[in-house]
Amino acid sequence: MKKKRDLILSVILLIVLFGLSWLLNSEMDSYVRRIANLCMIYAIIGLSMNVTNGFAGQFSLGQAGFMAIGAYVVGIFTVPVAARATVFYAVPMNPAIAGIQLPVWAALLGGGLLAALVAFLIGAPILRLKGDYLAIATLGFSEIIRIVITNASSITNGALGIKDIPTLNDARYIFLATAIAFVFIAALINSSYGRAFKAIREDEIAAEAMGINLYKHKCLAFMISAFFAGVGGGLYAMLLGTVDPKNFLFTLTYNFLLIIVLGGMGSITGSMFGAIIVTAGLEYLRIFDEPLELFGMNIPLFRPGLRMVIFSVLLMVCVLFWRHGIMGTKELTWDRIAQFCKNPLAVFKRKGAAK
Amino acid sequence: MLKISDLVVSYGGIEALKGISVDVPDGQIVTLIGANGAGKSTLLRSIIGLVKIQSGSISYNDQTINGLNSQKIVQTGITLVPEGRRVFPNLTVLENLQIGAYMRNDSEGIQQDIEKIYKLFPRLEERHWQMAGTLSGGEQQMLAVGRALMCKPKLLMMDEPSLGLAPLIIKDIFSIIQKINKQGVTILLIEQNANMALKIADKAYVLETGRISMEGTGAELLENPEIKAAYLGKKKHK
């Protein structure tokens, strides 16, 4: 009964959100659209990172590398063939791929699959590492991917990057991709695979004693994570219209780490909230970057860069008071919402009691 | 049912088990007692495939299982309740039980077994939504046993179920072990609480620094003066 209710409510929510994205597309200016789209893309990538880091408990920092793979596959294969000569003006494009142009959906999917394949090749040796060591190894591989891209000029146009990618600043399509990613991962996490991931996160030895194949599941989590990071990267490339190796420095990974730490490691809905807060919040704080005049006096603090100071302070406050992020490992479920509607104050009471 | 012969296991040059032979007959409770560092946990870990063995053989229903990975061994019907309970602390009680049934595909059977375990441990049903880490030690042990039962084991191996529990709860746990045994599950029990373990055991072994020093029925060993002195503390000090 409850399951049926949740399913119906979720479908209604998705339809309403899709309608909103339609409205966003037709009513809002391109700046707002861009921020909303960026939120959704970051949510996909944040969620993908949450699969390895939050659910399977493997501390991986390779997301920027997988994004780069997805972004470049989209970049290389969707630029119109006629425009390629002007894009690849320094080193001509490798003739083997110069004539291939893929439809957008195929390029996105291909980017995700290639990222997953690379994840498998990388994961096979390094997923035997744990904790900090795994983080260092994945970080290193993500940099290797970027450097390979920088140097493979005839395929990726090297440091010049690829421009003239057909842009997609259309909330409807990006919303669809986001919805598919969230539904798929939610289904995965609630299946026996998801439970196995969580068991590995909690206690590897006990998980193994239950007959869970550690290595297989770690690889699987790593590949699924890379797949969605690749798709997210592809969408990102299409939102910007250009790709450049410098976009995918390892600092980009920390953006997503921030999103999932803030949203809650091991929470699907938390990844969404984290992405919205980090992306939209940073934009909102731009008011602090503009000069401010109060009573005819120019306040000296208000200058470019102040928003980052304020954002950092807000982050510190967040991490101090919500150690496990906004959601922790919990989810915002319909049950919770129903409870909240019945008795809004109970939420705060229980929180107080838990501490 | 389970036959171990001349098992040698070493951790980097130090032999933890120096050639031991243990026989676990079908439907019985077999217990292994011994002091810290005698190699009890190593034995269980090598049976389930978490530790590589150096020589010797482990066979289960006349089928050699040493060298298989843990997944395959669990599939044959052997399950371990690890030392120190090792429940998954940030998952709910129900999720813990569901992970126990990881190797199974029959969702209806799983549901029935969850009901069965709730009947065996009513406490777990009361707390099925709670995080396992918030349970008391005794409840966690019940959960660890329940989780192991979810794989429908034919042989249940328990590593010190009495560790860190109050005497009354230990009594409960042991009576549950007997109950499970009566339902047809063979039990290999490892204990430091020799008194309790020997009382319920059909067959018992004493493990000392990697060797079996004594074996017999539980009742025999309970009466043995050496055992009394070493493990039961019944001999008066002079």
Coordinates of C-alpha atoms in Angstrom, one line a residue:
Chain A
M1 CA 0.0 0.0 0.0
K2 CA 2.6 2.4 1.1
K3 CA 4.9 1.5 -1.8
K4 CA 2.1 2.1 -4.2
R5 CA 1.4 5.5 -2.7
D6 CA 5.1 6.5 -2.8
L7 CA 5.4 5.4 -6.4
I8 CA 2.3 7.4 -7.5
L9 CA 3.5 10.5 -5.5
S10 CA 7.0 10.2 -7.1
V11 CA 5.6 10.0 -10.6
I12 CA 3.4 13.0 -9.9
L13 CA 6.4 14.9 -8.5
L14 CA 8.5 14.1 -11.6
I15 CA 5.7 15.3 -13.9
V16 CA 5.3 18.5 -11.9
L17 CA 9.0 19.1 -12.0
F18 CA 9.1 18.4 -15.7
G19 CA 6.3 21.0 -16.2
L20 CA 8.4 23.4 -14.1
S21 CA 11.4 22.8 -16.3
W22 CA 9.2 23.6 -19.3
L23 CA 8.1 26.8 -17.7
L24 CA 11.7 27.7 -16.8
N25 CA 12.6 27.3 -20.4
S26 CA 10.0 29.5 -21.8
E27 CA 9.6 32.2 -19.1
M28 CA 13.1 32.7 -17.6
D29 CA 16.1 34.5 -19.0
S30 CA 19.1 32.5 -20.1
Y31 CA 21.1 33.4 -17.0
V32 CA 18.6 31.8 -14.7
R33 CA 18.2 28.9 -17.0
R34 CA 21.9 28.4 -17.0
I35 CA 22.2 28.3 -13.3
A36 CA 19.3 25.9 -13.0
N37 CA 20.8 23.6 -15.6
L38 CA 24.2 23.8 -13.9
C39 CA 22.5 22.7 -10.6
M40 CA 21.0 19.7 -12.3
I41 CA 24.2 18.7 -14.0
Y42 CA 26.2 19.1 -10.8
A43 CA 23.5 17.0 -9.1
I44 CA 24.0 14.2 -11.5
I45 CA 27.8 14.3 -11.0
G46 CA 27.5 14.7 -7.2
L47 CA 25.1 11.8 -7.1
S48 CA 27.6 9.7 -9.2
M49 CA 30.3 10.6 -6.7
N50 CA 28.0 9.6 -3.9
V51 CA 27.7 6.1 -5.3
T52 CA 31.4 5.3 -4.6
N53 CA 32.1 7.7 -1.7
G54 CA 28.8 7.7 0.1
F55 CA 27.2 4.3 -0.5
A56 CA 30.1 2.0 -1.2
G57 CA 32.4 3.9 1.2
Q58 CA 35.4 4.0 -1.2
F59 CA 37.1 7.4 -1.0
S60 CA 37.6 8.2 -4.6
L61 CA 38.6 11.5 -6.1
G62 CA 38.6 10.8 -9.8
Q63 CA 35.4 12.5 -10.8
A64 CA 37.0 15.3 -12.8
G65 CA 38.8 12.8 -15.0
F66 CA 35.7 10.8 -15.8
M67 CA 33.8 14.0 -16.5
A68 CA 36.6 15.0 -18.9
I69 CA 36.2 11.7 -20.8
G70 CA 32.4 12.3 -21.2
A71 CA 32.9 15.9 -22.1
Y72 CA 35.5 15.2 -24.7
V73 CA 33.5 12.4 -26.3
V74 CA 30.6 14.8 -26.7
G75 CA 33.0 17.5 -27.8
I76 CA 34.8 15.5 -30.5
F77 CA 31.8 13.7 -32.0
T78 CA 29.1 16.4 -32.0
V79 CA 30.9 19.3 -33.6
P80 CA 29.5 19.5 -37.1
V81 CA 31.9 18.0 -39.6
A82 CA 31.9 21.2 -41.7
A83 CA 33.1 23.2 -38.7
R84 CA 35.9 20.8 -37.7
A85 CA 38.6 22.4 -39.9
T86 CA 38.2 25.7 -38.1
V87 CA 38.2 24.1 -34.7
F88 CA 41.2 21.9 -35.3
Y89 CA 43.3 24.7 -37.0
A90 CA 46.6 23.9 -35.3
V91 CA 46.8 20.1 -35.7
P92 CA 44.3 18.6 -38.1
M93 CA 41.9 16.1 -36.8
N94 CA 42.8 12.4 -37.1
P95 CA 41.3 11.2 -40.4
A96 CA 39.9 8.1 -38.7
I97 CA 37.4 10.1 -36.7
A98 CA 37.2 13.3 -38.7
G99 CA 34.2 12.2 -40.6
I100 CA 32.2 10.7 -37.7
Q101 CA 29.4 12.8 -36.3
L102 CA 27.1 11.3 -33.7
P103 CA 23.7 12.4 -32.5
V104 CA 23.7 14.1 -29.1
W105 CA 22.2 11.2 -27.2
A106 CA 24.6 8.7 -28.7
A107 CA 27.6 10.9 -27.8
L108 CA 26.4 11.3 -24.3
L109 CA 25.8 7.6 -23.8
G110 CA 29.2 6.8 -25.5
G111 CA 31.0 9.3 -23.2
G112 CA 29.4 7.6 -20.2
L113 CA 30.3 4.1 -21.5
L114 CA 33.9 5.1 -22.3
A115 CA 34.2 6.6 -18.8
A116 CA 32.9 3.4 -17.3
L117 CA 35.4 1.3 -19.4
V118 CA 38.3 3.5 -18.2
A119 CA 37.0 3.2 -14.7
F120 CA 37.1 -0.6 -15.0
L121 CA 40.7 -0.5 -16.3
I122 CA 41.8 1.8 -13.5
G123 CA 39.7 0.2 -10.8
A124 CA 40.9 -3.3 -11.5
P125 CA 44.3 -2.6 -10.0
I126 CA 43.6 0.2 -7.5
L127 CA 40.4 -0.8 -5.9
R128 CA 42.4 -3.1 -3.7
L129 CA 43.6 0.0 -1.9
K130 CA 41.7 1.6 0.9
G131 CA 40.9 5.0 2.3
D132 CA 43.5 7.7 1.8
Y133 CA 45.6 5.6 -0.5
L134 CA 42.7 5.0 -2.9
A135 CA 42.0 8.7 -2.8
I136 CA 45.5 9.5 -3.9
A137 CA 45.5 6.9 -6.6
T138 CA 42.2 8.0 -8.1
L139 CA 43.3 11.6 -7.9
G140 CA 46.5 10.7 -9.8
F141 CA 44.6 8.8 -12.5
S142 CA 42.2 11.7 -13.0
E143 CA 45.2 14.0 -13.6
I144 CA 46.7 11.4 -16.0
I145 CA 43.4 11.4 -18.0
R146 CA 43.6 15.2 -18.2
I147 CA 47.2 15.1 -19.3
V148 CA 46.6 12.5 -22.0
I149 CA 43.8 14.6 -23.3
T150 CA 46.1 17.7 -23.3
N151 CA 48.7 15.8 -25.4
A152 CA 46.5 13.9 -27.8
S153 CA 46.2 16.9 -30.1
S154 CA 45.0 15.2 -33.2
I155 CA 42.0 13.8 -31.4
T156 CA 41.2 16.3 -28.7
N157 CA 42.8 19.5 -30.1
G158 CA 45.2 19.5 -27.1
A159 CA 45.4 22.6 -24.9
L160 CA 43.3 24.7 -27.4
G161 CA 40.2 22.8 -26.4
I162 CA 37.2 22.2 -28.6
K163 CA 34.8 25.0 -29.3
D164 CA 31.6 25.2 -31.4
I165 CA 30.0 22.3 -29.6
P166 CA 26.2 22.5 -30.2
T167 CA 24.9 24.1 -27.0
L168 CA 22.1 22.7 -25.0
N169 CA 20.9 25.3 -22.5
D170 CA 17.5 23.6 -22.5
A171 CA 16.2 22.7 -19.0
R172 CA 13.8 20.1 -20.3
Y173 CA 16.4 17.8 -21.8
I174 CA 18.8 18.2 -18.9
F175 CA 15.9 17.6 -16.5
L176 CA 15.1 14.4 -18.3
A177 CA 18.7 13.2 -18.0
T178 CA 18.8 14.2 -14.3
A179 CA 15.5 12.3 -13.6
I180 CA 16.8 9.2 -15.3
A181 CA 20.1 9.3 -13.4
F182 CA 18.2 9.8 -10.0
V183 CA 15.6 7.1 -10.7
F184 CA 18.2 4.6 -11.8
I185 CA 20.5 5.2 -8.9
A186 CA 17.6 5.2 -6.4
A187 CA 16.5 1.8 -7.8
L188 CA 20.1 0.5 -7.6
I189 CA 20.6 1.6 -4.0
N190 CA 17.3 0.0 -3.0
S191 CA 18.2 -3.3 -4.6
S192 CA 20.4 -6.0 -3.2
Y193 CA 23.4 -4.4 -5.0
G194 CA 22.8 -1.2 -3.0
R195 CA 22.6 -3.1 0.2
A196 CA 25.8 -4.9 -0.6
F197 CA 27.4 -1.5 -1.3
K198 CA 26.3 -0.2 2.1
A199 CA 27.4 -3.4 3.8
I200 CA 30.9 -2.9 2.3
R201 CA 30.9 0.6 3.6
E202 CA 30.0 -0.4 7.1
D203 CA 32.2 -3.4 7.6
E204 CA 34.2 -5.2 4.9
I205 CA 34.9 -8.3 6.9
A206 CA 31.4 -8.9 7.9
A207 CA 30.2 -8.2 4.4
E208 CA 32.6 -10.8 3.1
A209 CA 31.5 -13.3 5.6
M210 CA 27.9 -12.7 4.3
G211 CA 29.2 -13.9 0.9
I212 CA 29.4 -10.5 -0.7
N213 CA 32.1 -10.3 -3.3
L214 CA 34.0 -7.2 -2.2
Y215 CA 36.0 -6.6 -5.3
K216 CA 33.2 -7.1 -7.8
H217 CA 30.9 -4.7 -6.0
K218 CA 33.6 -2.1 -5.6
C219 CA 34.3 -2.3 -9.3
L220 CA 30.6 -2.1 -10.1
A221 CA 30.1 1.0 -7.9
F222 CA 33.2 2.6 -9.4
M223 CA 32.0 2.0 -13.0
I224 CA 28.4 3.2 -12.4
S225 CA 29.8 6.3 -10.8
A226 CA 32.1 6.9 -13.7
F227 CA 29.3 6.3 -16.2
F228 CA 27.1 9.1 -14.7
A229 CA 30.1 11.4 -14.2
G230 CA 30.8 10.9 -17.9
V231 CA 27.2 11.7 -18.9
G232 CA 27.3 14.7 -16.6
G233 CA 30.5 15.8 -18.1
G234 CA 29.0 15.6 -21.6
L235 CA 26.0 17.7 -20.5
Y236 CA 28.4 20.2 -18.9
A237 CA 30.4 20.4 -22.2
M238 CA 27.1 21.1 -24.1
L239 CA 26.0 23.7 -21.6
L240 CA 29.3 25.6 -22.0
G241 CA 29.7 25.0 -25.7
T242 CA 33.4 24.5 -25.3
V243 CA 35.7 22.1 -23.6
D244 CA 39.2 22.7 -22.5
P245 CA 41.6 20.5 -20.4
K246 CA 41.9 23.3 -17.8
N247 CA 38.1 22.9 -17.0
F248 CA 38.9 19.5 -15.6
L249 CA 41.6 20.2 -13.1
F250 CA 41.5 18.2 -9.9
T251 CA 40.0 21.2 -8.1
L252 CA 36.8 20.5 -10.0
T253 CA 36.5 17.2 -8.1
Y254 CA 36.5 19.1 -4.8
N255 CA 33.4 20.9 -6.0
F256 CA 31.5 17.6 -6.0
L257 CA 33.1 16.5 -2.8
L258 CA 31.8 19.7 -1.3
I259 CA 28.3 19.0 -2.7
I260 CA 28.1 15.5 -1.2
V261 CA 29.7 16.4 2.1
L262 CA 27.2 19.2 2.4
G263 CA 24.3 17.3 1.1
G264 CA 25.1 14.1 3.0
M265 CA 27.4 11.2 2.2
G266 CA 25.1 8.4 1.3
S267 CA 22.0 10.3 0.6
I268 CA 20.4 10.5 -2.9
T269 CA 18.1 13.5 -2.1
G270 CA 21.0 15.0 -0.2
S271 CA 23.1 15.1 -3.4
M272 CA 20.4 17.2 -5.0
F273 CA 20.1 19.6 -2.1
G274 CA 23.9 19.9 -1.9
A275 CA 24.2 20.7 -5.7
I276 CA 21.5 23.3 -5.5
I277 CA 22.9 25.0 -2.4
V278 CA 26.5 25.0 -3.7
T279 CA 25.7 26.1 -7.2
A280 CA 22.8 28.5 -6.7
G281 CA 24.1 29.7 -3.4
L282 CA 27.4 30.7 -4.9
E283 CA 25.5 32.7 -7.5
Y284 CA 23.3 34.3 -5.0
L285 CA 26.3 35.5 -3.0
R286 CA 27.5 37.5 -5.9
I287 CA 25.8 40.5 -4.4
F288 CA 28.8 40.6 -2.0
D289 CA 31.1 41.0 -4.9
E290 CA 29.6 44.3 -6.1
P291 CA 30.6 47.6 -4.5
L292 CA 28.1 48.7 -1.9
E293 CA 27.3 52.3 -0.9
L294 CA 25.6 52.9 2.4
F295 CA 24.7 56.5 3.4
G296 CA 27.0 57.8 0.7
M297 CA 30.0 55.8 1.9
N298 CA 31.6 53.1 0.0
I299 CA 32.0 50.0 2.2
P300 CA 35.5 48.8 1.5
L301 CA 34.9 45.2 2.2
F302 CA 32.5 44.7 -0.7
R303 CA 34.8 43.8 -3.6
P304 CA 35.3 40.8 -5.9
G305 CA 36.2 37.8 -3.8
L306 CA 34.2 38.6 -0.7
R307 CA 31.5 36.0 -1.7
M308 CA 34.1 33.2 -1.4
V309 CA 35.0 34.4 2.1
I310 CA 31.4 34.4 3.1
F311 CA 30.8 31.1 1.4
S312 CA 33.7 29.5 3.3
V313 CA 32.4 30.8 6.6
L314 CA 29.0 29.4 5.9
L315 CA 30.5 26.1 5.0
M316 CA 32.4 26.0 8.2
V317 CA 29.3 26.7 10.2
C318 CA 27.4 24.0 8.2
V319 CA 30.1 21.4 8.9
L320 CA 30.4 22.4 12.5
F321 CA 26.7 22.0 13.2
W322 CA 25.7 19.3 10.8
R323 CA 28.6 17.0 10.9
H324 CA 27.0 14.5 8.5
G325 CA 25.7 17.1 6.0
I326 CA 22.2 18.2 5.7
M327 CA 20.7 14.8 5.2
G328 CA 23.4 12.5 6.6
T329 CA 22.7 9.0 5.3
K330 CA 18.9 9.6 5.5
E331 CA 16.6 10.3 2.6
L332 CA 13.8 12.7 2.2
T333 CA 11.1 10.2 1.8
W334 CA 7.3 10.6 1.4
D335 CA 7.0 9.0 4.9
R336 CA 9.0 11.8 6.3
I337 CA 7.1 14.5 4.5
A338 CA 3.8 12.9 5.7
Q339 CA 5.1 12.9 9.3
F340 CA 6.2 16.5 9.0
C341 CA 2.8 17.6 7.7
K342 CA 1.0 15.9 10.5
N343 CA 3.2 17.3 13.2
P344 CA 5.8 19.9 12.0
L345 CA 7.4 20.3 15.5
A346 CA 8.1 16.6 16.0
V347 CA 11.0 16.8 13.6
F348 CA 12.8 19.3 15.8
K349 CA 12.0 17.4 18.9
R350 CA 13.5 14.2 17.7
K351 CA 16.5 15.9 16.4
G352 CA 17.1 17.3 19.9
A353 CA 16.6 13.9 21.5
A354 CA 19.1 12.3 19.1
K355 CA 21.8 14.6 20.1
Chain B
M1 CA 29.7 -32.9 7.9
L2 CA 32.8 -30.7 8.2
K3 CA 36.1 -32.4 8.4
I4 CA 39.4 -30.5 8.9
S5 CA 42.6 -32.4 8.7
D6 CA 46.2 -31.3 9.4
L7 CA 45.3 -27.7 8.9
V8 CA 48.3 -25.3 9.0
V9 CA 47.7 -21.5 8.8
S10 CA 50.4 -19.0 9.3
Y11 CA 50.5 -15.2 9.3
G12 CA 53.8 -14.2 7.7
G13 CA 56.0 -16.9 9.1
I14 CA 54.3 -17.3 12.5
E15 CA 52.2 -20.4 12.6
A16 CA 48.8 -19.8 14.2
L17 CA 47.6 -23.3 13.6
K18 CA 50.1 -26.0 13.6
G19 CA 48.3 -29.0 12.0
I20 CA 44.9 -29.5 13.7
S21 CA 42.2 -31.9 12.8
V22 CA 38.6 -31.2 13.8
D23 CA 35.5 -33.2 12.9
V24 CA 32.0 -31.6 13.0
P25 CA 29.3 -34.2 12.7
D26 CA 25.9 -33.4 11.3
G27 CA 23.3 -31.9 13.6
Q28 CA 25.6 -31.5 16.7
I29 CA 27.0 -28.7 18.6
V30 CA 30.8 -28.8 18.5
T31 CA 32.7 -26.4 20.6
L32 CA 36.3 -25.3 20.6
I33 CA 37.7 -23.7 23.7
G34 CA 41.0 -22.1 24.3
A35 CA 42.8 -19.1 25.6
N36 CA 43.6 -15.9 23.7
G37 CA 45.9 -16.4 20.8
A38 CA 45.3 -20.2 20.7
G39 CA 44.1 -19.9 17.1
K40 CA 40.4 -20.2 17.5
S41 CA 39.3 -17.3 15.4
T42 CA 42.0 -18.2 12.8
L43 CA 40.3 -21.6 12.4
L44 CA 36.9 -20.1 11.7
R45 CA 38.3 -17.5 9.3
S46 CA 40.2 -20.1 7.3
I47 CA 37.0 -22.3 7.1
I48 CA 35.0 -19.4 5.6
G49 CA 37.9 -18.5 3.3
L50 CA 38.9 -15.1 4.8
V51 CA 42.4 -16.4 5.5
K52 CA 44.5 -18.5 3.1
I53 CA 45.6 -21.9 4.5
Q54 CA 49.2 -23.1 4.1
S55 CA 48.6 -26.9 4.1
G56 CA 46.0 -29.4 5.1
S57 CA 42.5 -29.7 3.9
I58 CA 39.0 -28.6 4.8
S59 CA 36.1 -30.7 3.4
Y60 CA 32.4 -30.1 3.8
N61 CA 30.1 -33.0 2.9
D62 CA 33.0 -34.8 1.3
Q63 CA 33.8 -31.8 -0.9
T64 CA 37.0 -29.9 -0.5
I65 CA 36.3 -26.3 0.1
N66 CA 39.8 -24.9 1.0
G67 CA 40.9 -22.5 -1.8
L68 CA 37.3 -21.5 -2.7
N69 CA 36.4 -17.9 -2.2
S70 CA 34.1 -16.9 0.6
Q71 CA 31.2 -16.3 -1.7
K72 CA 31.2 -19.9 -2.9
I73 CA 31.7 -21.2 0.7
V74 CA 28.7 -19.3 1.9
Q75 CA 26.7 -20.7 -1.0
T76 CA 27.4 -24.2 0.3
G77 CA 25.7 -23.4 3.5
I78 CA 28.4 -22.3 5.9
T79 CA 27.9 -19.0 7.7
L80 CA 30.1 -17.2 10.2
V81 CA 28.9 -15.0 13.0
P82 CA 32.1 -12.9 13.4
E83 CA 33.8 -12.1 16.6
G84 CA 32.7 -8.9 18.2
R85 CA 29.3 -9.2 16.4
R86 CA 30.2 -6.8 13.5
V87 CA 26.7 -5.7 12.7
F88 CA 26.5 -2.9 10.1
P89 CA 26.1 0.0 12.5
N90 CA 24.6 2.7 10.3
L91 CA 22.0 0.4 8.7
T92 CA 18.7 -0.5 10.3
V93 CA 18.0 -3.8 11.9
L94 CA 15.9 -4.8 8.9
E95 CA 18.6 -3.9 6.4
N96 CA 21.1 -5.9 8.4
L97 CA 18.8 -8.9 8.1
Q98 CA 18.3 -8.3 4.4
I99 CA 22.0 -8.2 3.8
G100 CA 22.2 -11.6 5.5
A101 CA 20.0 -12.9 2.7
Y102 CA 22.2 -11.5 0.1
M103 CA 22.9 -14.8 -1.5
R104 CA 19.2 -15.7 -1.9
N105 CA 16.8 -14.6 -4.6
D106 CA 13.5 -15.8 -3.3
S107 CA 11.9 -12.7 -1.9
E108 CA 8.9 -14.6 -0.4
G109 CA 11.2 -17.0 1.4
I110 CA 13.3 -14.1 2.7
Q111 CA 10.1 -12.4 4.1
Q112 CA 9.1 -15.6 5.8
D113 CA 12.6 -16.0 7.3
I114 CA 12.5 -12.5 8.6
E115 CA 9.2 -13.3 10.4
K116 CA 10.8 -16.4 11.8
I117 CA 13.8 -14.5 13.1
Y118 CA 11.5 -11.9 14.7
K119 CA 9.7 -14.8 16.4
L120 CA 13.1 -16.1 17.7
F121 CA 14.2 -12.6 18.8
P122 CA 11.1 -10.5 19.5
R123 CA 13.4 -7.6 20.5
L124 CA 14.6 -7.3 16.9
E125 CA 11.0 -6.9 15.7
E126 CA 10.4 -4.1 18.2
R127 CA 13.5 -2.3 16.9
H128 CA 13.5 -3.2 13.2
W129 CA 13.7 0.5 12.2
Q130 CA 16.5 1.3 14.5
M131 CA 20.1 1.7 13.5
A132 CA 22.0 -1.4 14.5
G133 CA 24.7 0.7 16.1
T134 CA 22.2 2.0 18.7
L135 CA 21.3 -1.5 19.9
S136 CA 22.7 -2.9 23.2
G137 CA 25.5 -5.5 23.1
G138 CA 23.1 -8.4 23.6
E139 CA 20.7 -7.1 21.0
Q140 CA 23.5 -6.7 18.5
Q141 CA 24.6 -10.3 19.2
M142 CA 21.0 -11.4 18.5
L143 CA 21.1 -9.4 15.3
A144 CA 24.4 -11.0 14.3
V145 CA 22.9 -14.4 14.8
G146 CA 19.7 -13.5 13.0
R147 CA 21.6 -12.1 10.1
A148 CA 23.6 -15.3 9.8
L149 CA 20.4 -17.4 9.9
M150 CA 19.1 -15.4 7.0
C151 CA 21.5 -17.2 4.7
K152 CA 19.7 -20.5 5.7
P153 CA 22.9 -22.0 6.9
K154 CA 23.4 -25.7 7.5
L155 CA 26.5 -25.1 9.5
L156 CA 26.6 -22.0 11.7
M157 CA 29.9 -21.0 13.1
M158 CA 30.0 -18.6 16.0
D159 CA 33.0 -16.8 17.2
E160 CA 32.7 -15.9 20.9
P161 CA 29.1 -15.0 21.1
S162 CA 29.4 -14.3 24.8
L163 CA 32.1 -11.6 24.3
G164 CA 31.4 -8.6 26.4
L165 CA 27.8 -9.6 27.4
A166 CA 26.2 -9.7 30.8
P167 CA 25.9 -13.2 32.4
L168 CA 22.1 -13.2 32.1
I169 CA 22.2 -12.3 28.4
I170 CA 24.9 -15.0 27.8
K171 CA 22.4 -17.5 29.2
D172 CA 19.8 -16.3 26.7
I173 CA 22.2 -16.5 23.8
F174 CA 23.2 -20.0 24.7
S175 CA 19.6 -21.2 25.0
I176 CA 19.0 -19.7 21.6
I177 CA 22.0 -21.5 20.2
Q178 CA 20.5 -24.8 21.5
K179 CA 17.1 -23.8 19.9
I180 CA 18.7 -23.2 16.6
N181 CA 20.5 -26.5 16.8
K182 CA 17.2 -28.3 17.5
Q183 CA 15.9 -26.8 14.2
G184 CA 18.5 -28.8 12.4
V185 CA 21.5 -26.4 12.1
T186 CA 24.9 -27.8 12.9
I187 CA 26.8 -25.5 15.2
L188 CA 30.5 -24.9 15.5
L189 CA 31.0 -22.7 18.6
I190 CA 34.2 -21.0 19.7
E191 CA 34.3 -19.8 23.2
Q192 CA 36.4 -18.5 26.1
N193 CA 33.5 -19.0 28.4
A194 CA 34.3 -22.7 28.7
N195 CA 31.8 -23.5 31.3
M196 CA 28.8 -22.5 29.3
A197 CA 30.1 -23.8 26.0
L198 CA 31.0 -27.3 27.4
K199 CA 27.6 -27.6 29.0
I200 CA 25.7 -27.4 25.7
A201 CA 28.3 -29.1 23.5
D202 CA 28.0 -32.6 22.1
K203 CA 31.6 -32.6 21.2
A204 CA 34.5 -30.4 22.4
Y205 CA 38.1 -29.6 21.5
V206 CA 40.6 -27.7 23.5
L207 CA 43.0 -25.6 21.4
E208 CA 46.3 -24.5 22.9
T209 CA 48.8 -22.4 20.9
G210 CA 47.8 -23.8 17.6
R211 CA 47.4 -27.5 18.6
I212 CA 44.5 -29.6 19.7
S213 CA 45.5 -30.7 23.2
M214 CA 42.3 -32.5 24.2
E215 CA 39.0 -33.7 22.8
G216 CA 36.0 -35.5 24.0
T217 CA 32.3 -35.0 24.7
G218 CA 31.3 -31.8 26.5
A219 CA 30.5 -33.6 29.6
E220 CA 33.8 -35.5 29.7
L221 CA 35.8 -32.3 29.4
L222 CA 33.7 -30.6 32.0
E223 CA 34.8 -33.3 34.5
N224 CA 38.4 -33.3 33.4
P225 CA 40.6 -32.0 36.2
E226 CA 43.1 -30.3 33.9
I227 CA 40.3 -28.4 32.1
K228 CA 38.8 -27.5 35.5
A229 CA 42.1 -26.0 36.6
A230 CA 42.9 -24.2 33.4
Y231 CA 39.6 -23.0 32.1
L232 CA 36.9 -23.4 34.7
G233 CA 38.9 -22.0 37.7
K234 CA 37.6 -24.7 40.1
K235 CA 41.0 -25.8 41.5
K236 CA 41.9 -23.9 44.6
H237 CA 45.2 -22.0 44.6
K238 CA 47.7 -23.1 47.2

